[in-house]
Short mmCIF file of C-alpha atoms and ligand atoms in Angstrom, two decimals:
data_model
loop_
_atom_site.label_atom_id
_atom_site.label_comp_id
_atom_site.label_asym_id
_atom_site.label_seq_id
_atom_site.Cartn_x
_atom_site.Cartn_y
_atom_site.Cartn_z
CA UNK A 855 25.72 34.50 22.18
CA UNK A 856 26.82 32.69 19.05
CA UNK A 857 28.63 29.41 19.73
CA UNK A 858 30.65 27.30 17.37
CA UNK A 859 33.10 24.46 17.34
CA UNK A 860 34.19 21.04 16.21
CA UNK A 861 32.77 17.73 17.39
CA UNK A 862 34.54 14.45 16.67
CA UNK A 863 32.58 11.21 16.24
CA UNK A 864 34.72 8.20 17.15
CA UNK A 865 34.21 4.55 18.01
CA UNK A 866 34.63 0.98 16.83
CA UNK A 867 33.63 0.09 13.26
CA UNK A 868 29.89 -0.37 12.75
CA UNK A 869 28.60 1.23 15.97
CA UNK A 870 26.62 3.75 13.89
CA UNK A 871 28.85 6.83 13.66
CA UNK A 872 27.88 7.74 10.11
CA UNK A 873 24.21 6.98 10.74
CA UNK A 874 24.33 9.38 13.69
CA UNK A 875 25.94 12.09 11.56
CA UNK A 876 23.23 11.69 8.92
CA UNK A 877 20.55 11.76 11.59
CA UNK A 878 21.94 14.98 13.06
CA UNK A 879 22.24 16.56 9.61
CA UNK A 880 18.87 15.35 8.36
CA UNK A 881 20.67 14.33 5.14
CA UNK A 882 22.95 11.61 3.89
CA UNK A 883 26.41 13.11 4.15
CA UNK A 884 28.24 9.89 4.94
CA UNK A 885 27.46 6.48 3.49
CA UNK A 886 26.52 3.66 5.87
CA UNK A 887 26.22 -0.11 5.63
CA UNK A 888 25.99 -3.18 7.86
CA UNK A 889 29.59 -3.99 6.95
CA UNK A 890 32.45 -2.79 9.16
CA UNK A 891 34.86 -0.18 7.81
CA UNK A 892 32.37 1.49 5.51
CA UNK A 893 33.80 4.94 6.24
CA UNK A 894 37.38 5.42 5.05
CA UNK A 895 37.86 9.19 5.24
CA UNK A 896 37.16 11.94 7.69
CA UNK A 897 33.93 13.61 6.63
CA UNK A 898 32.69 16.96 7.85
CA UNK A 899 29.03 17.74 8.41
CA UNK A 900 28.17 21.35 9.22
CA UNK A 901 24.98 22.03 11.17
CA UNK A 902 23.74 25.60 11.12
CA UNK A 903 21.67 26.91 14.02
CA UNK A 904 20.28 30.37 14.70
CA UNK A 905 22.72 30.84 17.56
CA UNK A 906 25.49 28.45 16.64
CA UNK A 907 27.41 26.31 14.20
CA UNK A 908 28.30 22.70 14.95
CA UNK A 909 30.96 21.11 12.80
CA UNK A 910 30.86 17.32 13.07
CA UNK A 911 33.73 15.11 11.99
CA UNK A 912 32.75 11.55 11.14
CA UNK A 913 35.72 9.17 11.20
CA UNK A 914 36.61 5.65 10.13
CA UNK A 915 36.26 3.13 12.96
CA UNK A 916 39.10 2.51 15.33
CA UNK A 917 40.42 -1.05 15.22
CA UNK A 918 43.65 -3.03 14.92
CA UNK A 919 45.05 -2.24 11.49
CA UNK A 920 46.78 -4.96 9.46
CA UNK A 921 47.42 -3.33 6.13
CA UNK A 922 48.18 0.12 4.72
CA UNK A 923 44.54 0.96 3.90
CA UNK A 924 43.48 0.24 7.49
CA UNK A 925 46.49 1.95 9.02
CA UNK A 926 45.59 5.09 7.10
CA UNK A 927 41.96 4.85 8.26
CA UNK A 928 42.82 4.47 11.96
CA UNK A 929 45.32 7.31 11.75
CA UNK A 930 42.61 9.49 10.24
CA UNK A 931 40.31 8.69 13.17
CA UNK A 932 42.92 9.23 15.89
CA UNK A 933 43.97 12.56 14.43
CA UNK A 934 40.70 14.19 15.49
CA UNK A 935 41.05 13.44 19.24
CA UNK A 936 43.07 16.51 20.09
CA UNK A 937 41.58 18.81 17.46
CA UNK A 938 37.98 19.08 18.61
CA UNK A 939 35.94 20.87 21.26
CA UNK A 940 33.73 17.86 21.97
CA UNK A 941 34.36 14.17 21.39
CA UNK A 942 31.37 11.91 20.91
CA UNK A 943 32.48 8.39 21.71
CA UNK A 944 30.02 5.84 20.35
CA UNK A 945 29.38 2.37 21.68
CA UNK A 946 26.52 -0.03 21.05
CA UNK A 947 23.83 -0.72 23.62
CA UNK A 948 24.07 -4.26 24.95
CA UNK A 949 25.04 -6.22 27.98
CA UNK A 950 28.66 -5.23 28.09
CA UNK A 951 31.36 -2.89 26.96
CA UNK A 952 33.80 -4.48 24.52
CA UNK A 953 37.55 -4.68 25.20
CA UNK A 954 38.10 -2.58 22.06
CA UNK A 955 35.85 0.11 23.53
CA UNK A 956 37.84 0.09 26.77
CA UNK A 957 41.10 0.38 24.84
CA UNK A 958 39.66 3.37 23.00
CA UNK A 959 38.54 4.97 26.30
CA UNK A 960 42.08 4.61 27.58
CA UNK A 961 43.57 6.48 24.65
CA UNK A 962 41.11 9.32 25.30
CA UNK A 963 42.41 9.99 28.81
CA UNK A 964 43.89 13.43 28.04
CA UNK A 965 40.54 14.56 26.60
CA UNK A 966 38.08 13.20 29.18
CA UNK A 967 36.63 16.59 30.06
CA UNK A 968 35.21 17.00 26.58
CA UNK A 969 34.30 13.35 25.95
CA UNK A 970 30.64 12.35 25.84
CA UNK A 971 29.65 8.70 25.73
CA UNK A 972 26.87 8.01 23.23
CA UNK A 973 25.21 4.63 23.60
CA UNK A 974 23.65 3.88 20.22
CA UNK A 975 21.13 1.32 18.92
CA UNK A 976 18.96 1.43 22.03
CA UNK A 977 16.13 0.13 19.84
CA UNK A 978 17.83 -3.27 19.90
CA UNK A 979 17.84 -3.78 23.69
CA UNK A 980 15.41 -3.69 26.57
CA UNK A 981 15.55 -0.48 28.58
CA UNK A 982 16.62 -2.25 31.80
CA UNK A 983 20.05 -2.98 30.37
CA UNK A 984 20.93 0.69 29.87
CA UNK A 985 21.56 1.77 33.45
CA UNK A 986 24.00 -1.06 34.28
CA UNK A 987 25.84 -0.34 31.02
CA UNK A 988 26.12 3.36 31.83
CA UNK A 989 27.32 2.45 35.31
CA UNK A 990 29.99 0.16 33.89
CA UNK A 991 31.14 2.90 31.52
CA UNK A 992 31.18 5.47 34.30
CA UNK A 993 33.47 3.24 36.36
CA UNK A 994 35.73 2.62 33.38
CA UNK A 995 36.18 6.22 32.28
CA UNK A 996 35.33 9.73 33.56
CA UNK A 997 33.09 10.80 30.69
CA UNK A 998 31.56 14.24 30.91
CA UNK A 999 28.07 12.91 30.11
CA UNK A 1000 26.17 9.82 28.89
CA UNK A 1001 23.50 9.78 26.19
CA UNK A 1002 21.53 6.73 25.03
CA UNK A 1003 20.28 7.25 21.46
CA UNK A 1004 18.87 5.51 18.43
CA UNK A 1005 20.68 7.04 15.46
CA UNK A 1006 18.34 5.27 13.07
CA UNK A 1007 15.18 6.98 14.37
CA UNK A 1008 16.76 10.06 15.93
CA UNK A 1009 15.51 9.07 19.39
CA UNK A 1010 17.59 10.88 22.03
CA UNK A 1011 19.44 13.00 19.47
CA UNK A 1012 17.88 16.39 20.42
CA UNK A 1013 19.06 16.04 24.04
CA UNK A 1014 22.53 15.11 22.81
CA UNK A 1015 22.63 18.20 20.56
CA UNK A 1016 21.53 20.41 23.43
CA UNK A 1017 24.42 19.14 25.57
CA UNK A 1018 26.86 19.76 22.72
CA UNK A 1019 25.55 23.28 22.24
CA UNK A 1020 26.11 23.92 25.97
CA UNK A 1021 29.69 22.65 25.74
CA UNK A 1022 30.72 24.64 22.69
CA UNK A 1023 32.68 27.86 23.22
CA UNK A 1024 31.58 31.26 22.02
CA UNK A 1025 32.84 31.69 18.48
CA UNK A 1026 32.11 32.84 14.95
CA UNK A 1027 30.48 30.83 12.18
CA UNK A 1028 33.47 29.19 10.49
CA UNK A 1029 31.65 28.20 7.31
CA UNK A 1030 29.09 29.85 5.03
CA UNK A 1031 25.48 29.01 5.70
CA UNK A 1032 24.92 27.03 2.51
CA UNK A 1033 27.85 24.69 3.15
CA UNK A 1034 26.84 21.29 4.53
CA UNK A 1035 30.06 19.34 4.11
CA UNK A 1036 33.72 19.83 3.22
CA UNK A 1037 33.54 17.00 0.74
CA UNK A 1038 33.37 17.67 -2.98
CA UNK A 1039 30.50 16.60 -5.19
CA UNK A 1040 32.92 14.17 -6.85
CA UNK A 1041 33.72 12.57 -3.52
CA UNK A 1042 30.05 12.19 -2.63
CA UNK A 1043 29.30 10.67 -6.04
CA UNK A 1044 32.13 8.16 -5.58
CA UNK A 1045 30.94 7.31 -2.08
CA UNK A 1046 27.39 6.68 -3.28
CA UNK A 1047 28.73 4.13 -5.78
CA UNK A 1048 30.83 2.53 -3.05
CA UNK A 1049 27.81 2.33 -0.74
CA UNK A 1050 25.86 0.37 -3.37
CA UNK A 1051 28.78 -2.02 -3.81
CA UNK A 1052 28.87 -2.51 -0.03
CA UNK A 1053 25.17 -3.23 0.05
CA UNK A 1054 24.98 -5.47 -3.02
CA UNK A 1055 28.19 -7.53 -2.88
CA UNK A 1056 29.66 -9.89 -0.33
CA UNK A 1057 32.76 -11.38 1.20
CA UNK A 1058 35.96 -9.60 0.26
CA UNK A 1059 34.57 -7.50 -2.58
CA UNK A 1060 33.55 -4.45 -0.47
CA UNK A 1061 37.00 -4.27 1.10
CA UNK A 1062 38.80 -4.65 -2.21
CA UNK A 1063 36.96 -1.76 -3.85
CA UNK A 1064 37.90 1.87 -4.42
CA UNK A 1065 35.83 4.23 -6.52
CA UNK A 1066 37.31 7.19 -8.36
CA UNK A 1067 35.18 9.70 -10.24
CA UNK A 1068 37.01 10.48 -13.48
CA UNK A 1069 34.68 13.17 -14.69
CA UNK A 1070 31.77 15.15 -13.28
CA UNK A 1071 30.19 17.52 -15.77
CA UNK A 1072 27.09 19.61 -15.56
CA UNK A 1073 25.64 19.58 -19.05
CA UNK A 1074 24.92 23.16 -20.01
CA UNK A 1075 21.35 24.14 -20.71
CA UNK A 1076 20.09 20.78 -19.46
CA UNK A 1077 19.12 19.66 -16.02
CA UNK A 1078 21.74 16.91 -16.18
CA UNK A 1079 25.06 15.86 -14.68
CA UNK A 1080 27.26 13.39 -16.54
CA UNK A 1081 29.42 11.26 -14.24
CA UNK A 1082 32.10 8.73 -15.18
CA UNK A 1083 33.57 6.61 -12.41
CA UNK A 1084 36.06 3.77 -12.23
CA UNK A 1085 35.69 0.98 -9.70
CA UNK A 1086 39.10 -0.41 -8.79
CA UNK A 1087 39.36 -3.97 -7.49
CA UNK A 1088 42.32 -6.13 -6.53
CA UNK A 1089 41.86 -9.21 -8.72
CA UNK A 1090 40.34 -10.45 -11.97
CA UNK A 1091 37.97 -12.73 -10.05
CA UNK A 1092 36.56 -9.69 -8.23
CA UNK A 1093 36.11 -7.83 -11.47
CA UNK A 1094 34.08 -10.74 -12.82
CA UNK A 1095 31.80 -10.75 -9.76
CA UNK A 1096 31.32 -6.99 -9.91
CA UNK A 1097 30.34 -7.08 -13.54
CA UNK A 1098 28.08 -10.09 -13.06
CA UNK A 1099 26.30 -12.22 -15.63
CA UNK A 1100 25.99 -10.13 -18.79
CA UNK A 1101 26.69 -7.03 -16.70
CA UNK A 1102 23.76 -7.63 -14.33
CA UNK A 1103 25.63 -6.64 -11.16
CA UNK A 1104 27.01 -3.47 -12.75
CA UNK A 1105 23.51 -2.61 -13.81
CA UNK A 1106 22.09 -3.01 -10.29
CA UNK A 1107 24.90 -0.97 -8.73
CA UNK A 1108 24.61 1.71 -11.42
CA UNK A 1109 20.85 2.05 -11.15
CA UNK A 1110 20.82 2.22 -7.34
CA UNK A 1111 23.67 4.74 -7.32
CA UNK A 1112 22.07 6.88 -10.02
CA UNK A 1113 18.78 7.11 -8.11
CA UNK A 1114 20.56 8.23 -4.93
CA UNK A 1115 22.64 10.74 -6.85
CA UNK A 1116 19.55 12.19 -8.53
CA UNK A 1117 18.06 12.67 -5.08
CA UNK A 1118 21.22 14.19 -3.57
CA UNK A 1119 22.08 16.49 -6.47
CA UNK A 1120 18.42 17.19 -7.30
CA UNK A 1121 18.97 16.71 -11.00
CA UNK A 1122 19.02 13.99 -13.65
CA UNK A 1123 22.22 11.94 -13.69
CA UNK A 1124 23.87 10.09 -16.53
CA UNK A 1125 26.22 7.60 -14.86
CA UNK A 1126 28.87 5.48 -16.53
CA UNK A 1127 30.83 2.91 -14.52
CA UNK A 1128 34.05 1.11 -15.43
CA UNK A 1129 35.80 -1.70 -13.57
CA UNK A 1130 39.57 -1.94 -13.42
CA UNK A 1131 41.99 -4.33 -11.70
CA UNK A 1132 44.71 -2.67 -9.60
CA UNK A 1133 46.52 -5.68 -8.23
CA UNK A 1134 46.53 -5.72 -4.38
CA UNK A 1135 45.96 -1.97 -4.11
CA UNK A 1136 44.94 -2.11 -0.41
CA UNK A 1137 48.51 -3.26 0.34
CA UNK A 1138 50.10 -0.47 -1.66
CA UNK A 1139 50.82 2.76 0.18
CA UNK A 1140 51.07 4.58 -3.12
CA UNK A 1141 47.64 3.49 -4.38
CA UNK A 1142 45.97 3.99 -0.98
CA UNK A 1143 47.19 7.57 -1.22
CA UNK A 1144 46.24 7.95 -4.85
CA UNK A 1145 42.67 6.86 -4.09
CA UNK A 1146 42.45 9.51 -1.37
CA UNK A 1147 42.52 7.43 1.81
CA UNK A 1148 45.65 8.86 3.42
CA UNK A 1149 45.07 12.29 4.95
N1 GDP B 2131 19.09 -1.01 14.87
C1 GDP B 2131 19.88 0.03 14.69
N2 GDP B 2131 20.83 -0.03 13.74
C2 GDP B 2131 21.65 1.04 13.58
C3 GDP B 2131 21.51 2.21 14.36
N3 GDP B 2131 22.47 3.08 13.98
C4 GDP B 2131 23.16 2.49 12.96
N4 GDP B 2131 22.66 1.25 12.72
C5 GDP B 2131 23.13 0.30 11.69
O1 GDP B 2131 24.44 -0.12 12.00
C6 GDP B 2131 25.19 -0.36 10.79
C7 GDP B 2131 26.47 0.43 10.82
O2 GDP B 2131 26.17 1.79 10.75
P1 GDP B 2131 27.24 2.87 10.26
O3 GDP B 2131 26.66 4.22 10.51
O4 GDP B 2131 27.74 2.57 8.88
O5 GDP B 2131 28.42 2.58 11.32
P2 GDP B 2131 29.88 3.24 11.44
O6 GDP B 2131 30.83 2.23 10.88
O7 GDP B 2131 30.12 3.43 12.90
O8 GDP B 2131 29.86 4.53 10.69
C8 GDP B 2131 24.27 0.04 9.64
O9 GDP B 2131 23.68 -1.12 9.12
C9 GDP B 2131 23.25 0.94 10.32
O10 GDP B 2131 22.00 0.95 9.65
C10 GDP B 2131 20.47 2.25 15.37
O11 GDP B 2131 20.28 3.22 16.11
N5 GDP B 2131 19.71 1.13 15.48
MG1 MG B 2132 30.97 5.17 9.15
#
């Protein structure tokens, strides 16, 4: 019997949702970083099995939004609750469940029969803390099942996938076998640049940045893709930091991004980056939309 369906990945910022998606896919589909709110869009990862197709939806973290960019992100995450066959709710291993987690559990009440609690980052705690945490979660919410995992190493992920496969309904393959994500190559290229900015810059810079790929051209007859991207920031001071002394920061971001792109697209990449100030764009509904963060 062929089974197929949609699986939502939800949870607070930074619990490891995108890392888990990448671990399941065996590829980097969604960028990750130690900074909260790395993921801004819903990203689909399609896993093809002999007897099934699992379509995972990675989402931005759920938190209290204070400006249009964040409101759009939380809306994007909440929209998947009712639209999926299985909901993976991620929390971090530790001594307690956070109030934000409990608030999220509450909003999942109508979907509890298809909600699985995934306790991530078990590599960071001693094993003895897991059972009490599971017990606390069980008392707080009637999850269908509980799975401790380490998304970083893949520990516990096969058992989780087996449970998901059991829960999925009989159905057709919805997507062709060579399709791994719904996101365009342009989107992935822009996200790779944004990931490097997240990893290499600090303070408010990561949150003030949007990346738009202006052109993406495969150069005919050559094993080469030419990519031009603009990095939008909110203020002149941020532009200065991004460019760095004699362009040193731009160079680091560009080189790191190019190497990842060459790996992902399996070809040589010629990457050109530009920095532009779009005053206070995260507060502008129009620009948030224009940069693709309102779905
Ligand atoms: N130690 C440890 N770190 C993890 C694990 N999973 C994710 N992380 C880290 O947690 C941070 C946030 O991960 P990310 O996937 O971007 O979180 P998201 O915001 O929920 O998508 C990154 O620095 C990850 O490397 C894990 O299993 N163990
Ligand atoms: Mg993420």
